[in-house]
């Protein structure tokens, strides 16, 4: 996950020299950012559907190989068309990464044991951005903007070799033993499996997808435009912008661990997951939305940086709590596919977020365009946070699925 998110972040980190060298407008650069997601969701759905029937070890190795191959052509002077094609290929390879990684992890841990493992895996993404921010910026400053892509291609190959040596899933699939009695009726093998459409129209899964859709818009806008905002909107030098971007992302680690441990503490004391997971992540979305909205009020630059750190660190937790809520509702035989399908649907936000932000930046001068985009994202977080309080109820979803048997 660290390599996966470093691959995403590199485009934003080299945005200024890349745009200058290739003479790209903000709209064109926004298109490049969105191109990453052209096949991202389709690849995630297709891979997720077959994931329960494939050897996960070789499937994940193939994905990593795709990442490496997609990065290498950008290690040398290239054209706008090649840049687009490489980002599209990279998106196709990375679309299934997060749900498949969690699917592997969930074969090792039962439902009530998944808070910390899920957070650790998802924090790999945070670590990737923290390390890649200053490191890839330094590589770009030392050589040129092509060098970080070359470095990431080599690292991708190295991870693939390592994974083939040590990676794998648990032999215990937790089909019947992972669930409390209230869920065993949903996973009974003597009856036909519930259709995917029944899960996708479930209130809890709809709530997860709404929140995660906006959460992913935060991620993609952040990777594509936050470094450029720090440099061009707040007039910071490249090195300082790289470190501040990394520090903003680093805030996600203590926030994510604290929320995961608090949620686990609540569940251990008998609090229903509607509150221990659903209400907790919904409240986080509301606070994140308020923080983004304050950017538009003209607060000092230091406060803006702090608000962005708070907002992004809370919004990204939708990708820790969302999969746990989906896995709580879904039986083990449907879990891998449903994690991939829901993830693929919500990551369609990546097609719209960067290019919409680019349009706003192109139509407004200075920091105003950036802050207008962040404020719009904050409004969506407020709305989906409020919706989550009403929709996220795994116990109700389990009863509904039982009634379909």
Coordinates of C-alpha atoms in Angstrom, one line a residue:
X1 CA 0.0 0.0 0.0
X2 CA 2.9 2.3 0.6
X3 CA 4.2 1.8 -3.0
X4 CA 0.7 2.0 -4.3
X5 CA 0.1 5.5 -2.8
X6 CA 3.6 6.7 -3.6
X7 CA 2.7 5.9 -7.3
X8 CA -0.4 8.0 -6.9
X9 CA 1.3 10.9 -5.1
X10 CA 4.2 11.3 -7.5
X11 CA 2.2 13.1 -10.1
X12 CA 1.2 15.9 -7.7
X13 CA 4.7 16.1 -6.3
X14 CA 6.2 16.9 -9.8
X15 CA 3.2 18.9 -10.9
X16 CA 4.9 22.3 -11.3
X17 CA 8.1 21.2 -13.2
X18 CA 6.0 18.7 -15.3
X19 CA 3.4 21.3 -16.3
X20 CA 6.2 23.8 -17.1
X21 CA 8.3 21.3 -19.1
X22 CA 5.3 19.9 -21.1
X23 CA 3.5 23.3 -21.3
X24 CA 0.3 21.9 -19.8
X25 CA -2.6 24.1 -18.6
X26 CA -4.3 23.4 -15.3
X27 CA -7.2 21.7 -17.2
X28 CA -4.8 19.4 -19.1
X29 CA -3.0 18.5 -15.9
X30 CA -6.4 17.8 -14.2
X31 CA -7.2 15.5 -17.1
X32 CA -4.0 13.6 -16.5
X33 CA -4.9 13.2 -12.9
X34 CA -8.3 11.9 -13.8
X35 CA -7.0 9.6 -16.5
X36 CA -5.5 7.4 -13.8
X37 CA -9.1 6.4 -12.9
X38 CA -10.4 5.7 -16.4
X39 CA -9.9 1.9 -15.9
X40 CA -9.4 2.0 -12.1
X41 CA -12.9 1.0 -11.2
X42 CA -13.5 -1.4 -14.1
X43 CA -10.3 -3.2 -13.2
X44 CA -11.2 -3.4 -9.6
X45 CA -14.6 -4.9 -10.3
X46 CA -13.3 -7.4 -12.8
X47 CA -10.5 -8.5 -10.5
X48 CA -12.7 -8.6 -7.4
X49 CA -15.2 -10.9 -9.1
X50 CA -12.5 -13.5 -9.8
X51 CA -10.5 -12.9 -6.7
X52 CA -12.2 -15.7 -4.7
X53 CA -11.3 -18.2 -7.4
X54 CA -7.7 -17.2 -8.1
X55 CA -4.4 -17.6 -6.3
X56 CA -4.1 -14.3 -4.5
X57 CA -0.3 -14.6 -4.3
X58 CA 0.1 -14.5 -8.1
X59 CA -2.8 -12.1 -8.6
X60 CA -1.2 -9.4 -6.4
X61 CA 2.2 -10.0 -8.0
X62 CA 0.7 -9.4 -11.4
X63 CA -0.7 -6.1 -10.2
X64 CA 2.6 -5.0 -8.9
X65 CA 4.3 -5.9 -12.2
X66 CA 1.7 -3.7 -14.0
X67 CA 2.6 -0.7 -11.7
X68 CA 6.3 -1.0 -12.4
X69 CA 5.8 -1.3 -16.2
X70 CA 3.5 1.8 -16.2
X71 CA 6.1 4.0 -14.4
X72 CA 9.2 3.2 -16.4
X73 CA 8.3 5.0 -19.7
X74 CA 8.0 8.3 -17.7
X75 CA 11.6 8.0 -16.6
X76 CA 12.6 9.7 -19.9
X77 CA 11.3 12.7 -21.9
X78 CA 7.9 11.7 -23.3
X79 CA 4.7 13.0 -24.9
X80 CA 1.4 14.0 -23.5
X81 CA -0.2 10.9 -25.1
X82 CA 2.3 8.6 -23.4
X83 CA 1.8 10.4 -20.1
X84 CA -1.9 9.8 -20.3
X85 CA -1.5 6.1 -21.4
X86 CA 0.9 5.3 -18.6
X87 CA -1.4 6.8 -15.9
X88 CA -4.3 4.9 -17.4
X89 CA -2.3 1.6 -17.2
X90 CA -1.2 2.4 -13.7
X91 CA -4.8 3.0 -12.6
X92 CA -5.8 -0.4 -14.1
X93 CA -3.1 -2.1 -12.1
X94 CA -3.8 -0.2 -8.9
X95 CA -7.6 -0.3 -8.9
X96 CA -7.9 -3.7 -7.2
X97 CA -5.0 -3.2 -4.8
X98 CA -6.7 -1.9 -1.6
X99 CA -9.7 -4.3 -1.5
X100 CA -7.5 -7.3 -2.4
X101 CA -4.9 -6.4 0.3
X102 CA -7.7 -6.2 2.9
X103 CA -9.2 -9.5 1.5
X104 CA -5.9 -11.2 2.2
X105 CA -5.7 -9.7 5.7
X106 CA -9.3 -10.7 6.5
X107 CA -8.4 -14.3 5.9
X108 CA -6.2 -14.1 8.9
X109 CA -8.5 -12.2 11.4
X110 CA -12.0 -12.6 12.6
X111 CA -14.5 -9.6 12.4
X112 CA -13.9 -8.2 15.9
X113 CA -10.1 -8.5 15.4
X114 CA -9.9 -6.5 12.2
X115 CA -9.7 -2.9 13.5
X116 CA -6.0 -2.7 14.1
X117 CA -5.0 -4.9 11.1
X118 CA -7.2 -2.8 8.8
X119 CA -5.7 0.4 10.1
X120 CA -2.1 -1.0 9.8
X121 CA -2.7 -1.9 6.1
X122 CA -4.3 1.4 5.3
X123 CA -1.6 3.3 7.1
X124 CA 0.8 1.8 4.6
X125 CA -0.8 4.3 2.3
X126 CA 0.0 7.1 4.7
X127 CA 3.6 6.0 5.2
X128 CA 4.0 5.8 1.4
X129 CA 3.0 9.5 1.0
X130 CA 5.0 10.6 4.1
X131 CA 8.2 9.0 2.7
X132 CA 7.5 9.8 -1.0
X133 CA 6.7 13.5 -0.3
X134 CA 10.2 14.7 0.7
X135 CA 12.1 11.8 -1.0
X136 CA 10.6 12.0 -4.4
X137 CA 10.7 15.8 -4.2
X138 CA 14.4 15.6 -3.4
X139 CA 15.0 13.2 -6.3
X140 CA 13.2 15.5 -8.6
X141 CA 15.2 18.6 -7.4
X142 CA 18.5 16.6 -7.7
X143 CA 17.9 15.3 -11.2
X144 CA 14.6 16.1 -12.9
X145 CA 10.9 15.2 -12.7
X146 CA 11.4 12.0 -14.7
X147 CA 13.7 10.4 -12.0
X148 CA 10.9 9.8 -9.4
X149 CA 9.0 7.7 -11.9
X150 CA 12.0 5.6 -12.7
X151 CA 12.7 5.1 -9.0
X152 CA 9.2 3.9 -8.4
X153 CA 9.3 1.5 -11.3
X154 CA 12.4 -0.2 -9.8
X155 CA 10.8 -0.3 -6.3
X156 CA 7.7 -1.9 -7.8
X157 CA 9.7 -4.7 -9.3
X158 CA 11.6 -5.2 -6.0
X159 CA 8.3 -5.6 -4.1
X160 CA 6.9 -8.1 -6.5
X161 CA 10.0 -10.3 -5.9
X162 CA 9.7 -9.9 -2.2
X163 CA 5.9 -10.8 -2.2
X164 CA 6.5 -13.9 -4.3
X165 CA 8.9 -15.0 -1.6
X166 CA 6.9 -14.3 1.6
X167 CA 3.3 -13.4 0.7
X168 CA 0.2 -15.5 1.0
X169 CA -3.2 -16.0 2.6
X170 CA -4.4 -17.9 5.6
X171 CA -5.6 -21.5 5.1
X172 CA -8.4 -20.7 7.5
X173 CA -11.0 -18.8 5.5
X174 CA -13.2 -17.9 8.6
X175 CA -16.4 -18.9 6.7
X176 CA -18.4 -20.1 9.7
X177 CA -16.3 -19.3 12.7
X178 CA -15.8 -15.6 12.1
X179 CA -19.3 -14.4 12.7
X180 CA -21.6 -14.1 15.8
X181 CA -24.8 -16.1 15.9
X182 CA -26.8 -13.2 14.4
X183 CA -24.8 -13.6 11.2
X184 CA -24.6 -17.3 10.8
X185 CA -28.0 -17.4 9.2
X186 CA -26.7 -15.1 6.5
X187 CA -23.8 -17.4 5.7
X188 CA -25.6 -20.8 5.8
X189 CA -24.2 -23.0 3.0
X190 CA -27.4 -25.1 2.6
X191 CA -29.1 -22.2 0.9
X192 CA -28.2 -20.3 -2.3
X193 CA -25.9 -17.3 -1.9
X194 CA -27.6 -13.9 -1.8
X195 CA -27.3 -11.9 -5.1
X196 CA -24.8 -9.1 -5.3
X197 CA -27.6 -6.6 -6.1
X198 CA -29.2 -7.3 -2.8
X199 CA -26.0 -6.3 -1.0
X200 CA -25.5 -3.2 -3.2
X201 CA -29.0 -1.9 -2.4
X202 CA -28.5 -2.4 1.3
X203 CA -28.6 0.7 3.5
X204 CA -25.3 0.1 5.2
X205 CA -23.4 -0.5 2.0
X206 CA -25.0 2.5 0.3
X207 CA -24.0 4.6 3.3
X208 CA -20.4 3.3 3.1
X209 CA -20.3 4.0 -0.7
X210 CA -21.6 7.6 -0.3
X211 CA -19.0 8.4 2.4
X212 CA -16.1 6.6 0.7
X213 CA -17.0 8.3 -2.7
X214 CA -16.4 11.7 -1.2
X215 CA -13.5 10.4 0.9
X216 CA -11.8 9.2 -2.3
X217 CA -12.4 12.6 -3.9
X218 CA -10.4 14.1 -1.0
X219 CA -7.6 11.6 -1.6
X220 CA -7.4 12.2 -5.4
X221 CA -7.7 16.0 -5.1
X222 CA -5.1 15.9 -2.4
X223 CA -2.6 13.9 -4.4
X224 CA -3.1 15.9 -7.6
X225 CA -3.4 19.4 -6.3
X226 CA -2.3 19.9 -2.6
X227 CA 1.4 20.1 -3.4
X228 CA 0.7 22.6 -6.1
X229 CA -1.6 24.6 -3.7
X230 CA 1.2 24.7 -1.2
X231 CA 3.6 26.0 -3.8
X232 CA 1.5 28.3 -6.0
X233 CA -1.5 29.1 -3.6
X234 CA 0.6 29.6 -0.4
X235 CA 3.8 30.6 -2.2
X236 CA 6.0 28.0 -0.5
X237 CA 9.3 26.7 -1.9
X238 CA 9.4 23.2 -3.3
X239 CA 11.3 21.5 -0.5
X240 CA 9.1 23.1 2.2
X241 CA 6.0 22.2 0.3
X242 CA 7.1 18.6 0.0
X243 CA 7.8 18.3 3.8
X244 CA 4.5 20.0 4.7
X245 CA 2.5 17.7 2.4
X246 CA 4.2 14.7 4.1
X247 CA 3.4 16.1 7.6
X248 CA -0.2 16.7 6.6
X249 CA -0.5 13.1 5.6
X250 CA 1.4 11.9 8.7
X251 CA -1.5 13.3 10.8
X252 CA -3.6 10.4 9.4
X253 CA -1.5 7.8 11.4
X254 CA -2.3 8.9 15.0
X255 CA -5.9 9.8 14.0
X256 CA -6.5 6.5 12.3
X257 CA -5.0 4.4 15.1
X258 CA -6.9 6.4 17.8
X259 CA -10.3 6.0 16.0
X260 CA -9.6 2.3 15.4
X261 CA -8.7 1.6 19.0
X262 CA -11.7 3.7 20.3
X263 CA -14.1 1.8 18.0
X264 CA -12.6 -1.6 19.1
X265 CA -13.0 -0.4 22.8
X266 CA -16.7 0.4 22.2
X267 CA -17.4 -3.0 20.5
X268 CA -15.7 -4.8 23.3
X269 CA -18.1 -3.1 25.8
X270 CA -21.2 -4.2 23.8
X271 CA -21.8 -1.0 21.9
X272 CA -23.5 -1.9 18.6
X273 CA -21.4 -1.3 15.5
X274 CA -24.1 1.1 14.3
X275 CA -22.5 3.5 16.9
X276 CA -19.1 2.0 17.4
X277 CA -18.3 2.1 13.6
X278 CA -21.1 3.9 11.8
X279 CA -21.7 7.0 14.0
X280 CA -18.0 7.3 14.6
X281 CA -17.0 7.6 11.0
X282 CA -20.0 9.8 10.2
X283 CA -19.0 12.2 12.9
X284 CA -15.5 12.2 11.4
X285 CA -16.9 13.2 8.0
X286 CA -18.8 16.1 9.5
X287 CA -15.7 17.5 11.3
X288 CA -13.7 17.1 8.1
X289 CA -16.3 19.0 6.1
X290 CA -16.3 21.9 8.6
X291 CA -12.5 22.1 8.5
X292 CA -12.4 22.3 4.7
X293 CA -15.1 25.0 4.7
X294 CA -13.0 27.2 7.0
X295 CA -10.3 27.4 4.3
X296 CA -12.6 29.6 2.3
X297 CA -12.9 32.2 5.1
X298 CA -9.4 33.6 4.6
X299 CA -7.6 32.3 7.7
X300 CA -3.8 32.6 8.0
X301 CA -1.6 30.2 5.9
X302 CA -0.5 28.2 9.0
X303 CA -4.1 27.7 10.0
X304 CA -5.0 26.6 6.5
X305 CA -2.2 24.0 6.5
X306 CA -3.5 22.7 9.9
X307 CA -7.1 22.6 8.7
X308 CA -6.2 20.7 5.6
X309 CA -4.3 18.1 7.8
X310 CA -7.3 17.7 10.0
X311 CA -9.8 17.4 7.2
X312 CA -7.8 14.9 5.1
X313 CA -6.8 12.7 8.1
X314 CA -10.5 12.3 9.1
X315 CA -12.0 12.0 5.6
X316 CA -9.5 9.2 4.6
X317 CA -10.7 7.1 7.6
X318 CA -13.8 6.2 5.4
X319 CA -11.4 3.7 3.8
X320 CA -10.7 2.0 7.1
X321 CA -14.2 1.9 8.5
X322 CA -16.0 1.3 5.2
X323 CA -14.4 -2.1 4.5
X324 CA -15.0 -3.3 8.0
X325 CA -18.7 -2.4 7.7
X326 CA -19.0 -4.1 4.4
X327 CA -17.2 -7.2 5.7
X328 CA -19.5 -7.3 8.7
X329 CA -22.5 -7.5 6.5
X330 CA -21.1 -9.7 3.7
X331 CA -20.6 -13.5 4.1
X332 CA -17.0 -14.7 3.6
X333 CA -17.8 -16.3 0.2
X334 CA -19.0 -12.9 -1.1
X335 CA -16.5 -10.7 0.8
X336 CA -13.6 -10.4 -1.7
X337 CA -15.9 -9.5 -4.6
X338 CA -18.0 -7.1 -2.5
X339 CA -14.9 -5.3 -1.2
X340 CA -13.6 -4.9 -4.7
X341 CA -17.0 -3.9 -6.2
X342 CA -17.8 -1.3 -3.6
X343 CA -14.2 0.1 -3.8
X344 CA -14.4 0.3 -7.5
X345 CA -17.7 2.2 -7.5
X346 CA -16.5 4.8 -5.0
X347 CA -13.2 5.3 -6.7
X348 CA -15.0 6.6 -9.7
X349 CA -14.7 9.9 -7.8
X350 CA -11.1 9.9 -9.1
X351 CA -12.5 10.5 -12.6
X352 CA -14.2 13.7 -11.5
X353 CA -12.3 15.2 -8.6
X354 CA -9.0 16.2 -10.1
X355 CA -10.4 17.6 -13.4
X356 CA -13.2 19.5 -11.6
X357 CA -10.6 21.0 -9.3
X358 CA -8.5 21.9 -12.3
X359 CA -11.5 23.7 -13.9
X360 CA -12.0 25.7 -10.8
X361 CA -8.3 26.7 -10.6
X362 CA -8.3 27.6 -14.2
X363 CA -11.3 29.9 -13.8
X364 CA -10.0 31.7 -10.6
X365 CA -6.7 33.3 -10.0
X366 CA -4.4 32.5 -7.1
X367 CA -5.4 30.5 -4.0
X368 CA -9.1 31.3 -4.4
X369 CA -9.7 28.6 -7.0
X370 CA -8.1 25.9 -4.8
X371 CA -10.0 27.0 -1.7
X372 CA -13.3 27.1 -3.6
X373 CA -12.7 23.4 -4.6
X374 CA -11.8 22.4 -1.0
X375 CA -14.9 24.2 0.3
X376 CA -17.1 22.3 -2.2
X377 CA -15.5 19.0 -1.1
X378 CA -16.2 20.0 2.5
X379 CA -19.9 20.5 1.7
X380 CA -20.1 17.0 0.3
X381 CA -18.4 15.6 3.4
X382 CA -21.0 17.3 5.6
X383 CA -23.9 15.9 3.6
X384 CA -22.6 12.3 3.5
X385 CA -21.6 12.5 7.2
X386 CA -25.2 13.4 8.0
X387 CA -26.5 10.6 5.8
X388 CA -24.2 8.1 7.5
X389 CA -25.9 8.6 10.9
X390 CA -29.2 7.4 9.2
X391 CA -27.9 4.7 6.9
X392 CA -25.0 2.9 8.6
X393 CA -26.6 0.1 10.6
X394 CA -25.0 -3.4 10.1
X395 CA -27.4 -5.1 12.5
X396 CA -30.4 -3.9 10.5
X397 CA -28.7 -5.0 7.3
X398 CA -28.1 -8.5 8.6
X399 CA -31.8 -8.8 9.6
X400 CA -32.8 -7.7 6.1
X401 CA -30.5 -10.2 4.5
X402 CA -31.7 -13.0 6.7
X403 CA -35.3 -12.3 5.6
X404 CA -34.2 -12.9 2.0
X405 CA -33.3 -16.5 2.7

